[in-house]
Coordinates of C-alpha atoms in Angstrom, one line a residue:
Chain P
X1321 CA 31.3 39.8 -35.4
X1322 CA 33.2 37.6 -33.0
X1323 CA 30.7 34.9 -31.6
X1324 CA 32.0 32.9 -28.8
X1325 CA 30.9 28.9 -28.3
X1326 CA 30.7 27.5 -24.9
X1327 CA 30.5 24.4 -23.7
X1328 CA 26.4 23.5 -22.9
X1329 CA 27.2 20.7 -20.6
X1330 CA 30.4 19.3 -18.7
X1331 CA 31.9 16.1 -20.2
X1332 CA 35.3 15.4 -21.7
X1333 CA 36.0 16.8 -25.6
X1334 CA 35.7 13.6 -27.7
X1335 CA 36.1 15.1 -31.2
X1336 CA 36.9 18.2 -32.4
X1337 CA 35.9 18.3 -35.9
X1338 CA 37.0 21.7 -37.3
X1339 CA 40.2 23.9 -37.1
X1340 CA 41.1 27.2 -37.8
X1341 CA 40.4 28.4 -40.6
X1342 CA 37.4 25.9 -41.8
X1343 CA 34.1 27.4 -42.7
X1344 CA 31.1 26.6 -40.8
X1345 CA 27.4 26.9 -41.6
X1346 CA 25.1 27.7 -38.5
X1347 CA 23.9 24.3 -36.9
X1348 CA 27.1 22.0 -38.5
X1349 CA 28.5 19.6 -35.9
X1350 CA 31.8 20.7 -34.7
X1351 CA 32.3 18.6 -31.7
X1352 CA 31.2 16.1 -29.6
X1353 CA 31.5 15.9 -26.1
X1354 CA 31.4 13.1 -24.0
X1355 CA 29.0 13.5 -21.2
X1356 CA 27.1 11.1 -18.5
X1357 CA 28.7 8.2 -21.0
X1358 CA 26.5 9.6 -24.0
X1359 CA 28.0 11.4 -27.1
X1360 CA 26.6 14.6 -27.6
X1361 CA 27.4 16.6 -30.7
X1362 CA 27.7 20.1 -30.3
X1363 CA 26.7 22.6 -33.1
X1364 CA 28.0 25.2 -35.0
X1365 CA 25.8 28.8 -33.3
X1366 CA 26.5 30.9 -36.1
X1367 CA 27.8 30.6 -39.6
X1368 CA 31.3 31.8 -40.3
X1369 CA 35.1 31.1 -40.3
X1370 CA 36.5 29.5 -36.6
X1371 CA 39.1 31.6 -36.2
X1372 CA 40.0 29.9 -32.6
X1373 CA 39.4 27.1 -30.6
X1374 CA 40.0 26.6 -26.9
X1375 CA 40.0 23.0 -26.4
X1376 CA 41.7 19.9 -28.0
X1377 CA 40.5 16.0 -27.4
X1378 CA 40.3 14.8 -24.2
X1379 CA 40.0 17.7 -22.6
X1380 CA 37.3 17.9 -19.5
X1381 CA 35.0 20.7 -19.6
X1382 CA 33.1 22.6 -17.2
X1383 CA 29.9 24.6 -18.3
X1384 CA 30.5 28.0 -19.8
X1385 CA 34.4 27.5 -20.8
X1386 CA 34.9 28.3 -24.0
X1387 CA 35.2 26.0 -26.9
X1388 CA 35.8 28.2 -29.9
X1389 CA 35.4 31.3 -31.9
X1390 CA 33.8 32.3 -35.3
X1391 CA 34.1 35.4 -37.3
X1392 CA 30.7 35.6 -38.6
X1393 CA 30.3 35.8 -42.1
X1394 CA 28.7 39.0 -43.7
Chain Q
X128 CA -12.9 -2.4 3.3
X129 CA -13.8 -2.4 -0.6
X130 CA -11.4 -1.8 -3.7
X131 CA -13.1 1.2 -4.2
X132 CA -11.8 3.0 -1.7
X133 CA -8.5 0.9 -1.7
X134 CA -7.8 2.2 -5.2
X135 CA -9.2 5.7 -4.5
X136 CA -6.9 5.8 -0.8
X137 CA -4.0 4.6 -3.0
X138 CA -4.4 7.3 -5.5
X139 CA -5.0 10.1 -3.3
X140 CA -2.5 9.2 -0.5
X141 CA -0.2 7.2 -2.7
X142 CA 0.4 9.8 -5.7
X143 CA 0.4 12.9 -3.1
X144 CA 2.5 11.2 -0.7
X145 CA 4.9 10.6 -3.5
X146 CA 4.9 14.1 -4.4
X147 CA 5.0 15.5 -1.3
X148 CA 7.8 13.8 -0.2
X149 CA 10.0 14.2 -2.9
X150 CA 8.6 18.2 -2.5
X151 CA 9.7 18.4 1.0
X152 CA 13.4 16.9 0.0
X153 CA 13.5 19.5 -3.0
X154 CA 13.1 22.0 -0.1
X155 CA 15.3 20.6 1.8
X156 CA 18.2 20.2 -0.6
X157 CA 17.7 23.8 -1.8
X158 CA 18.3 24.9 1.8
X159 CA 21.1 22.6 2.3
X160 CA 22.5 24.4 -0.6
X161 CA 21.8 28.1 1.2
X162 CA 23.4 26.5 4.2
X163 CA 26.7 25.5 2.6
X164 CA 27.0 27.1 -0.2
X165 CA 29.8 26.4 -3.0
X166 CA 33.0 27.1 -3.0
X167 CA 35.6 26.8 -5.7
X168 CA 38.7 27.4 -3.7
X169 CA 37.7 25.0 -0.9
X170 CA 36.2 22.1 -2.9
X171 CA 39.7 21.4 -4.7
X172 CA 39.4 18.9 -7.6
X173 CA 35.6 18.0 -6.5
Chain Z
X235 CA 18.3 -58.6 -21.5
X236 CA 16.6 -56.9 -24.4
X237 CA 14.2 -55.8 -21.3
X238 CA 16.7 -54.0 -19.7
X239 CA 18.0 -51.8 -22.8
X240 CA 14.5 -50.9 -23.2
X241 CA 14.2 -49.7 -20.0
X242 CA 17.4 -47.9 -19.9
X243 CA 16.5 -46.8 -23.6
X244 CA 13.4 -45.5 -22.3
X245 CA 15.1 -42.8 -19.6
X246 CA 16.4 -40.9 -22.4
X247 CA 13.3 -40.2 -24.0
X248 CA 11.6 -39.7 -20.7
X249 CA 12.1 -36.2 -21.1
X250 CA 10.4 -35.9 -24.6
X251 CA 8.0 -37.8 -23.1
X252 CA 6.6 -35.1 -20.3
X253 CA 7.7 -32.1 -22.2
X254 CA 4.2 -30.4 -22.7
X255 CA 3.2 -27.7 -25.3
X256 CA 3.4 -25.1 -22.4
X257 CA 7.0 -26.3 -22.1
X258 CA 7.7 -25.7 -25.7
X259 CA 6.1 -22.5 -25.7
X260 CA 8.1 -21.1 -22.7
X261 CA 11.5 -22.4 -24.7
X262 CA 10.5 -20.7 -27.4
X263 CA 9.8 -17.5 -25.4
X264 CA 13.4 -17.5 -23.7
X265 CA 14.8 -17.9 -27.0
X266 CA 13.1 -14.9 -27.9
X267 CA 14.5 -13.3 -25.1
X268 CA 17.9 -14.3 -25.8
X269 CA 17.8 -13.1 -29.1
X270 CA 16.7 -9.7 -28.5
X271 CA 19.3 -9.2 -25.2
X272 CA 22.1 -11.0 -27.5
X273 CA 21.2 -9.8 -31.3
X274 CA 18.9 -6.7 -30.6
X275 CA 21.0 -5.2 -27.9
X276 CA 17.9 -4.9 -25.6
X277 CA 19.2 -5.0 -21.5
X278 CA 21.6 -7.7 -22.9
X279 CA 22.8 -8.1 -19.2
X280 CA 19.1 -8.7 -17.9
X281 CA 17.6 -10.6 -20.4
X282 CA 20.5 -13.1 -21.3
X283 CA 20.5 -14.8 -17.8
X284 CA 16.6 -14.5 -18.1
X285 CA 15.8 -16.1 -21.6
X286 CA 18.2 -18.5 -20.1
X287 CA 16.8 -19.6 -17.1
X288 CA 13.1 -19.9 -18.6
X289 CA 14.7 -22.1 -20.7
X290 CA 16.2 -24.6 -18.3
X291 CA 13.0 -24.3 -15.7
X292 CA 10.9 -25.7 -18.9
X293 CA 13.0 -28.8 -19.6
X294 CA 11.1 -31.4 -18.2
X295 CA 12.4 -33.7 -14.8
X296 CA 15.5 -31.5 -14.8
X297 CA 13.7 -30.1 -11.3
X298 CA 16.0 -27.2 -11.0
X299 CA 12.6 -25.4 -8.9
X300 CA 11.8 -28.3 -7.3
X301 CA 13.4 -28.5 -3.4
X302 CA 17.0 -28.3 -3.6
X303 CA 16.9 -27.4 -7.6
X304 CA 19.9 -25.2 -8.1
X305 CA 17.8 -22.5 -9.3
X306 CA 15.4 -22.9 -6.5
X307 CA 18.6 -22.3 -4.1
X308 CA 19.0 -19.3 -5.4
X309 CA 15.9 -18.2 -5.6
X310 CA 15.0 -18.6 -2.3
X311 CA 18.2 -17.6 -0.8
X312 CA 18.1 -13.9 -3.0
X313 CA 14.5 -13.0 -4.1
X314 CA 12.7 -14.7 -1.5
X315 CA 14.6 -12.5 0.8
X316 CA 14.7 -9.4 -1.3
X317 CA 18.4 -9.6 -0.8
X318 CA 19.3 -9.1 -4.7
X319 CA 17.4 -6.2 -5.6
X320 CA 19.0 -4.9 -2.5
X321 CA 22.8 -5.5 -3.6
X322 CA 21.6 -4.2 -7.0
X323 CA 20.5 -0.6 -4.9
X324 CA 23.6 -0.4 -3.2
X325 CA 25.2 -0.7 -6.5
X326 CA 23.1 2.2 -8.1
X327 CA 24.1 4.6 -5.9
X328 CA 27.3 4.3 -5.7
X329 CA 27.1 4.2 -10.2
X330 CA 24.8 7.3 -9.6
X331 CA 25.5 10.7 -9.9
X332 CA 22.7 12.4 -8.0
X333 CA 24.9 15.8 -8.5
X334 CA 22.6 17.2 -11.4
X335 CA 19.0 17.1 -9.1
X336 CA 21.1 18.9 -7.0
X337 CA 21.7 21.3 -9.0
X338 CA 18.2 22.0 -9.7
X339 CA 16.0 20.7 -6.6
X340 CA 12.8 21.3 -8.2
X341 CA 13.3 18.6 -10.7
X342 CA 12.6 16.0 -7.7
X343 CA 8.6 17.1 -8.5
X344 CA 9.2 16.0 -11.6
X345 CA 10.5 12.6 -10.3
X346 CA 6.8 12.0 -8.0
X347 CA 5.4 13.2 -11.6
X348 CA 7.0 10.1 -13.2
X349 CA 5.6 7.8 -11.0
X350 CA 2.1 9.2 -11.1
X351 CA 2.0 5.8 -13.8
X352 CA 2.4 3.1 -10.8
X353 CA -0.4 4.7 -8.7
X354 CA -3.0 5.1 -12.0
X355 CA -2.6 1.7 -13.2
X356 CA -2.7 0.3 -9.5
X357 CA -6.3 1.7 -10.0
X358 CA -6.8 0.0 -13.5
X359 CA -5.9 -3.4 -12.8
X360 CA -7.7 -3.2 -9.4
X361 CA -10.7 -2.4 -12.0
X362 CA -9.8 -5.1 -13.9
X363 CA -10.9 -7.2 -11.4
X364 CA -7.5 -7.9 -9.8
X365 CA -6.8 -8.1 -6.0
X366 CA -5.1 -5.4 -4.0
X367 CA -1.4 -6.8 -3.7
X368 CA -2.0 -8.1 -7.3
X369 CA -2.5 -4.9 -8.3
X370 CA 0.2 -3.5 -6.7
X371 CA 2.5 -5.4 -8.2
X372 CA 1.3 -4.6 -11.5
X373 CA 1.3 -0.5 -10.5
X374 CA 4.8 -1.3 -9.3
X375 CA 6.1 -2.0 -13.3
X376 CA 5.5 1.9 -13.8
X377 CA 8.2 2.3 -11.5
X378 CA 10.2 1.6 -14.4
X379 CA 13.3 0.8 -12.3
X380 CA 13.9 -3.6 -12.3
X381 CA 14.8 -3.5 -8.7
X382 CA 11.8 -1.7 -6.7
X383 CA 9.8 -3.6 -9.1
X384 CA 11.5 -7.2 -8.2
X385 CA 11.5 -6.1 -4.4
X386 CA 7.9 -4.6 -4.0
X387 CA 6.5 -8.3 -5.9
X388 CA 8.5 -11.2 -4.4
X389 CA 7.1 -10.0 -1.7
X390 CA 3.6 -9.8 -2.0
X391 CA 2.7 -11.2 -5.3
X392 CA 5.2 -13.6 -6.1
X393 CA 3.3 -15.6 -8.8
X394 CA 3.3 -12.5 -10.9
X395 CA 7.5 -11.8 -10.9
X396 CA 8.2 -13.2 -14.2
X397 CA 5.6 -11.2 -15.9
X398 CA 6.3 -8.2 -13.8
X399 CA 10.1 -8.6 -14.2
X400 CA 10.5 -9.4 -18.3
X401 CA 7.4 -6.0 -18.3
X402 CA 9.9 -3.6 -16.2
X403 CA 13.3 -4.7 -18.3
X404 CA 11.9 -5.2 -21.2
X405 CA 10.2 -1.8 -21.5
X406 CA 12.9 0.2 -19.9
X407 CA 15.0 -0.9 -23.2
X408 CA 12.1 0.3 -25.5
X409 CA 12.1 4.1 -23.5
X410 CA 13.6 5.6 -26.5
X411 CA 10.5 4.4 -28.5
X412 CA 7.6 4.9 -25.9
X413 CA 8.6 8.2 -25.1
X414 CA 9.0 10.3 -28.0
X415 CA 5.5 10.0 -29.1
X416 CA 3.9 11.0 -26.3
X417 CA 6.3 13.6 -25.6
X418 CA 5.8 15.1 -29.2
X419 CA 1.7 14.7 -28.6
X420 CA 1.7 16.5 -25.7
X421 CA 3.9 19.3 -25.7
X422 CA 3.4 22.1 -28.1
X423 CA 6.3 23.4 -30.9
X424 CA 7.3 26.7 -28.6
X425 CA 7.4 24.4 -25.5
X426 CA 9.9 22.1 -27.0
X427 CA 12.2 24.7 -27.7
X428 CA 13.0 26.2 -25.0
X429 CA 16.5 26.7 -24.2
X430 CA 17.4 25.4 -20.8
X431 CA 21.4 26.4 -19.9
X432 CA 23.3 23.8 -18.3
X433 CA 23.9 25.4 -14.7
X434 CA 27.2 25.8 -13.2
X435 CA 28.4 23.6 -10.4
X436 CA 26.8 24.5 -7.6
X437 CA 26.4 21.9 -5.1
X438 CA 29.0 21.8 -2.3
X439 CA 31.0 18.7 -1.1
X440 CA 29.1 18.9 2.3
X441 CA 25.4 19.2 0.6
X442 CA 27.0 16.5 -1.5
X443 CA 27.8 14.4 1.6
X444 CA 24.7 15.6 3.3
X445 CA 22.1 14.3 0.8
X446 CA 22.0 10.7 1.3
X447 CA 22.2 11.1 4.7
X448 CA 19.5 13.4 5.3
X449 CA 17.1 11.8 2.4
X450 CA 17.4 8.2 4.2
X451 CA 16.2 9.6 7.6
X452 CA 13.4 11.7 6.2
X453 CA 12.8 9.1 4.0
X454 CA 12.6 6.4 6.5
X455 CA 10.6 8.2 8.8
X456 CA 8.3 8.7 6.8
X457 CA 7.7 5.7 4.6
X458 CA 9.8 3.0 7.0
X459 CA 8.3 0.2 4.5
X460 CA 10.7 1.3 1.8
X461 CA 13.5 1.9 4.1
X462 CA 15.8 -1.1 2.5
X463 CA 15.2 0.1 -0.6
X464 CA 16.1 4.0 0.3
X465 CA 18.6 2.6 2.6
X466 CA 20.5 0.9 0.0
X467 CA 20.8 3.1 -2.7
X468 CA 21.9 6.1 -0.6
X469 CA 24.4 3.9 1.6
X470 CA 25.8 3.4 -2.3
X471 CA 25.6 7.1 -2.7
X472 CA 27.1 8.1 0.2
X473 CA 30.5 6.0 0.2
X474 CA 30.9 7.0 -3.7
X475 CA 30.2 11.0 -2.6
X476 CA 32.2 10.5 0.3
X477 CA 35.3 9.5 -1.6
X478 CA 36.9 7.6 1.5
X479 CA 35.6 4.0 0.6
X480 CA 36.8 3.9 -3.0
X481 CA 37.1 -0.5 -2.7
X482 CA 33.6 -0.8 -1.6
X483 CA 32.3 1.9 -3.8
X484 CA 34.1 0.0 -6.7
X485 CA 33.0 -3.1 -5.5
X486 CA 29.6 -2.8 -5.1
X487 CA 29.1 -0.8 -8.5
X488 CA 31.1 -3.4 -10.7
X489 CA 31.8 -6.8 -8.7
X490 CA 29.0 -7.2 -6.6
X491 CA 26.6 -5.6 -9.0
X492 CA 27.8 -8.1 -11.5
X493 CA 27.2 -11.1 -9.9
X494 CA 24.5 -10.3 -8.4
X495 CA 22.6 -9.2 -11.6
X496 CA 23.8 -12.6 -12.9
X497 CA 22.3 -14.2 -9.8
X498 CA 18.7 -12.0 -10.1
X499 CA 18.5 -12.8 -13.8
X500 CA 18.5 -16.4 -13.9
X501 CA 16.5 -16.7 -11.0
X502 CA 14.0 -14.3 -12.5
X503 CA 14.1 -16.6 -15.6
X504 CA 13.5 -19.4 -13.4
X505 CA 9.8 -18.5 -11.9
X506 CA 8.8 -18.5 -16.1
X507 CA 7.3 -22.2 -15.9
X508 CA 5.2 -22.3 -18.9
X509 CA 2.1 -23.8 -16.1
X510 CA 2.1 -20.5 -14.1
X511 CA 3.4 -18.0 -17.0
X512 CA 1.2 -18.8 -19.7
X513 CA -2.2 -17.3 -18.8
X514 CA -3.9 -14.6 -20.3
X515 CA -3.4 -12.9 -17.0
X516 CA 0.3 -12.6 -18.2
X517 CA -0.9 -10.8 -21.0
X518 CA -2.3 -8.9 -18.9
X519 CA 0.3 -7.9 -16.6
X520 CA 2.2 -6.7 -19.4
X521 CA 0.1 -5.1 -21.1
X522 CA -0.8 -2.8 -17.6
X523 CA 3.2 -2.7 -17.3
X524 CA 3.0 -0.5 -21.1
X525 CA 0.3 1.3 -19.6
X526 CA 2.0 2.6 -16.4
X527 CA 4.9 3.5 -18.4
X528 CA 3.1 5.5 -21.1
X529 CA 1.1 7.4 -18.0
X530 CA 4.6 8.3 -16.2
X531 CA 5.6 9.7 -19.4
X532 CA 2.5 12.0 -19.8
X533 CA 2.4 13.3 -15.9
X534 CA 5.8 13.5 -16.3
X535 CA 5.7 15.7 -19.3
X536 CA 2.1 17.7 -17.6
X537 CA 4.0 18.3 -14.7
X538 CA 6.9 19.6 -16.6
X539 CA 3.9 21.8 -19.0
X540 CA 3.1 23.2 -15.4
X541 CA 6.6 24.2 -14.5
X542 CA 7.1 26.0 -17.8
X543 CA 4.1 27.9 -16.7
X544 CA 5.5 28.4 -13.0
X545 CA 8.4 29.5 -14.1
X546 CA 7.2 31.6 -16.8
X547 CA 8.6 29.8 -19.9
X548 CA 11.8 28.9 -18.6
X549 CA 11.4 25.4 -18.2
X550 CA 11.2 22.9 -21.2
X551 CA 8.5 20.4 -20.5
X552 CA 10.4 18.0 -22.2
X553 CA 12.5 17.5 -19.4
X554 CA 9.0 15.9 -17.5
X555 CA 9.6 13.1 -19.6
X556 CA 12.7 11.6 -17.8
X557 CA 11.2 11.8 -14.3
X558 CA 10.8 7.9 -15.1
X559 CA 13.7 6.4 -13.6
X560 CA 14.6 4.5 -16.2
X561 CA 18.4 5.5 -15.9
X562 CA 20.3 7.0 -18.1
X563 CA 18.1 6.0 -21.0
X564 CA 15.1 8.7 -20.9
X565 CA 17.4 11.6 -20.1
X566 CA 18.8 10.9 -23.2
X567 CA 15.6 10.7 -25.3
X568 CA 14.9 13.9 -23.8
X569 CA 18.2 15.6 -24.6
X570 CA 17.8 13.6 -28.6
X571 CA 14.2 15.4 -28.4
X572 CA 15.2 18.6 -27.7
X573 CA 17.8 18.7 -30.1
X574 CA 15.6 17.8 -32.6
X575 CA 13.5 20.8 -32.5
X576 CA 16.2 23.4 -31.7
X577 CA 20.2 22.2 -32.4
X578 CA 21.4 24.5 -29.9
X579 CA 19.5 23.5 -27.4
X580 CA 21.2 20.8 -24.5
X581 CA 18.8 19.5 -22.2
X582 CA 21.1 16.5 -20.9
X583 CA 21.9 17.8 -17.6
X584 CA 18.3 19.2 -16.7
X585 CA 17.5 15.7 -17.8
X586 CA 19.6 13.7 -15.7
X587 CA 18.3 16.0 -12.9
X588 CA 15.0 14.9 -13.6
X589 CA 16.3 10.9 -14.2
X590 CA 18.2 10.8 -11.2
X591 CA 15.2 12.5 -9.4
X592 CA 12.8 9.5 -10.9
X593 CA 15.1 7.2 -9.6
X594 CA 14.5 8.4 -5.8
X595 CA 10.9 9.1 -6.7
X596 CA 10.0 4.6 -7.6
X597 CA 11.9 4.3 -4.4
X598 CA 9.9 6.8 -2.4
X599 CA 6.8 5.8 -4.5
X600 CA 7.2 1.8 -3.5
X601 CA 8.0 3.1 0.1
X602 CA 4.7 5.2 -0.1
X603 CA 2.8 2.6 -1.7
X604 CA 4.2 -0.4 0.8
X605 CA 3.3 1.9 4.0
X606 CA -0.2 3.0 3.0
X607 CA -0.8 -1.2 2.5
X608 CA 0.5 -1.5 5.7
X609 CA -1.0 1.6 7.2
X610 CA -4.5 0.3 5.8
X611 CA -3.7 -3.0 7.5
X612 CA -3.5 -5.1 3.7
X613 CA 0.0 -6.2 4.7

């Protein structure tokens, strides 16, 4: 099953830590995105492979766009 | 006037004025927000 | 001959001569202050000028507070005045985003929650056997915002600033430790989880514009004591929301904040004279000023335990926590909380709501607290 990751808060991508085709476990840090001048790491919400991801650093987000995709394992 | 009911005015008056206020602006905000109302088109980059 | 090298001799060790344990004391304590803006990262921009200026006010015959001391120029030229908290105000709001309160209007209740501290131990030390303005000054440290707290004292109890002062600053750097605790004791496992989405923008430009406007002529009216500080902050707000004034906005939130915080510090510093800051009613003072801040923490988080209920379990309690409006510091404990308990859970935003909220709530509380003095007829 496709599960989809948006972005919890609006801030600018600081790291992307993953690409496509890494495997994730559930709660793994995949990002961190800068918000309000604090560094806030954003976690993996399923395990699986990412099979896309919407945003590269330095990006500015807004809530609820989309940051990447696993294919849940199993 | 005693510090009795100094400190008893100041709590009463002091911690609900506080909170009244501050309910009143929440009020006033959320209908400030019903008033003019967001628009994505019109607010440009803001 | 001889006679006259002594003599000469003699005004070099003069200062040895009249330096007085309290003296050494006080040096000691603004080294301690140095060392914890400088090594331990603590308000750095706060506590350097202040560590520094209790040191120079305790080397003895210097006379920097004495009548035309350079220290005592600016001392009564800013705080005397209130002048430099004021500057510092117009600063905040123009650094301030107000956008995520917006966002979320009820969080402002939890702002008055977070100030419930300044009110309870305004009680407390009046039980403690201290006078009214005193006592308000002490209340005032719960405001946990340097400023209101610098304002609301020079003004009516200006032997207690230092104490008040190095009480607000120095436990608005040790938020991240304060809070958690109490946060944790209070709040139960299911309450700390809850998963609070980050809402969409939803705030228009013109609410945006309107806010500051509005706030300062409700505000006013209603608690016309607290007007400069109100006044200030949302005159800062408006010209960075407004867009149209980028220079001044600029100014006031780098430049002018700047100097003036360099100005504000050292004159703080300067009122530590070891004859007037070592007392046990110092102790005192700051021990209240932990007080306040624990008890803004625990209304904060109550009122927060009350929304969750209101709003049938939709609300984390957490969020109660940064109605203090010690900015941006508790919103983050409370989003580093949250996260704790449940990864996926981002609190930030509903955080700041509630930070940004505190802020206006220890200006409306100091406006509330300064009107019922007046209204009372205390001041």
């Amino acid at each position: 099953m496709k599960i989809e990751l948006t972005s919890p808060i609006p801030g600018k991508i600081m790291k992307v830590l993953v690409d496509v085709g890494d495997v994730v476990n559930e709660d793994d840090e995949v990002m961190k995105i800068e918000s309000m001048k604090m560094e806030n790491p954003i976690y993996a919400p399923a395990a699986g492979t990412i099979t896309a991801i919407g945003v590269k650093e330095n990006d500015e987000v807004e809530v609820d766009d989309l940051l990447l995709v696993i294919e849940e394992a199993g | 006037m005693d510090k009795w009911t100094f400190g008893v005015t100041m709590l009463v008056v002091g911690m609900g004025g506080t909170l009244l206020i501050l309910g009143i602006m929440s009020v006033i905000i959320a209908l400030l927000k019903k008033i003019f109302p967001y628009k994505k088109e019109a607010e440009g980059k803001a | 001959m001889l006679e006259a090298f002594a003599n000469g001799f003699s005004g070099l060790l003069a200062g040895f001569m009249h330096l007085q344990i309290s003296n050494v004391v006080m040096i000691i304590v603004g080294c301690v202050l140095l060392y914890l803006g400088i090594k331990k990262d603590f308000e750095p921009l706060l506590l350097v000028p202040i560590g520094f200026g209790c040191i120079l006010v305790n080397i003895p015959l210097a006379n920097l507070m004495e009548p035309h001391g350079f220290l005592r120029t600016i001392y009564d030229a800013g705080i005397m005045t209130e002048l430099f908290p004021l500057l510092i105000f117009v600063g905040i709001g123009a650094m301030t985003d107000f956008s995520p309160v917006l966002e979320n209007p009820v969080t402002f209740l939890l702002g008055a929650a977070g100030q419930s501290g300044i009110f309870l131990t305004l009680a407390l030390a009046l039980a403690l056997g201290f006078n009214e303005l005193d006592a308000v000054a002490i209340g005032v440290i719960g405001a946990c915002d340097g400023p209101t707290a610098i304002y609301v004292t020079a003004k009516y109890a200006p032997h207690l600033l230092g104490a008040v002062s190095v009480a607000a600053y120095s436990y608005m750097s040790l938020v991240p430790v304060i809070q958690p605790p109490i946060m944790r004791a209070l709040t139960t496992e299911k309450e700390r989880t809850v998963v609070m989405r980050a809402t969409r923008k939803s705030v228009s430009k013109t609410t945006r514009l309107l806010f500051p406007l509005v706030i300062t002529i409700l505000g006013g009216l209603i608690a016309p004591m607290g007007l400069p500080l109100l006044g200030t902050i949302m005159l800062g707000n408006l010209m960075r929301e407004s867009g149209a004034v980028e220079r001044l906005t600029k100014a006031s939130a780098n430049e002018i904040a700047n100097v003036v915080t360099l100005l504000l510090g050292i004159s703080i510093g300067a009122t530590m004279d070891g004859k007037i800051f070592l007392q046990t009613q110092t102790l005192i003072v700051l021990a209240l000023g932990f007080i306040a801040i624990c008890l803004d923490t625990a209304c904060g988080v109550l009122l927060g335990k009350v929304l969750y209920v209101t709003s049938k379990g939709k609300i984390n309690p957490l969020i109660g926590a940064a109605g203090i409006s010690a900015f941006p510091m508790s919103a983050r404990v409370v989003m580093k909380e949250g996260q704790k308990y449940n990864k996926k859970n981002y609190l930030l935003m509903h955080a700041m709501g509630a930070n940004a909220a505190g802020q206006i709530g220890s200006v409306i509380a100091a406006a509330v607290m300064l009107s019922v003095l007046k209204g009372m007829g205390i001041i």
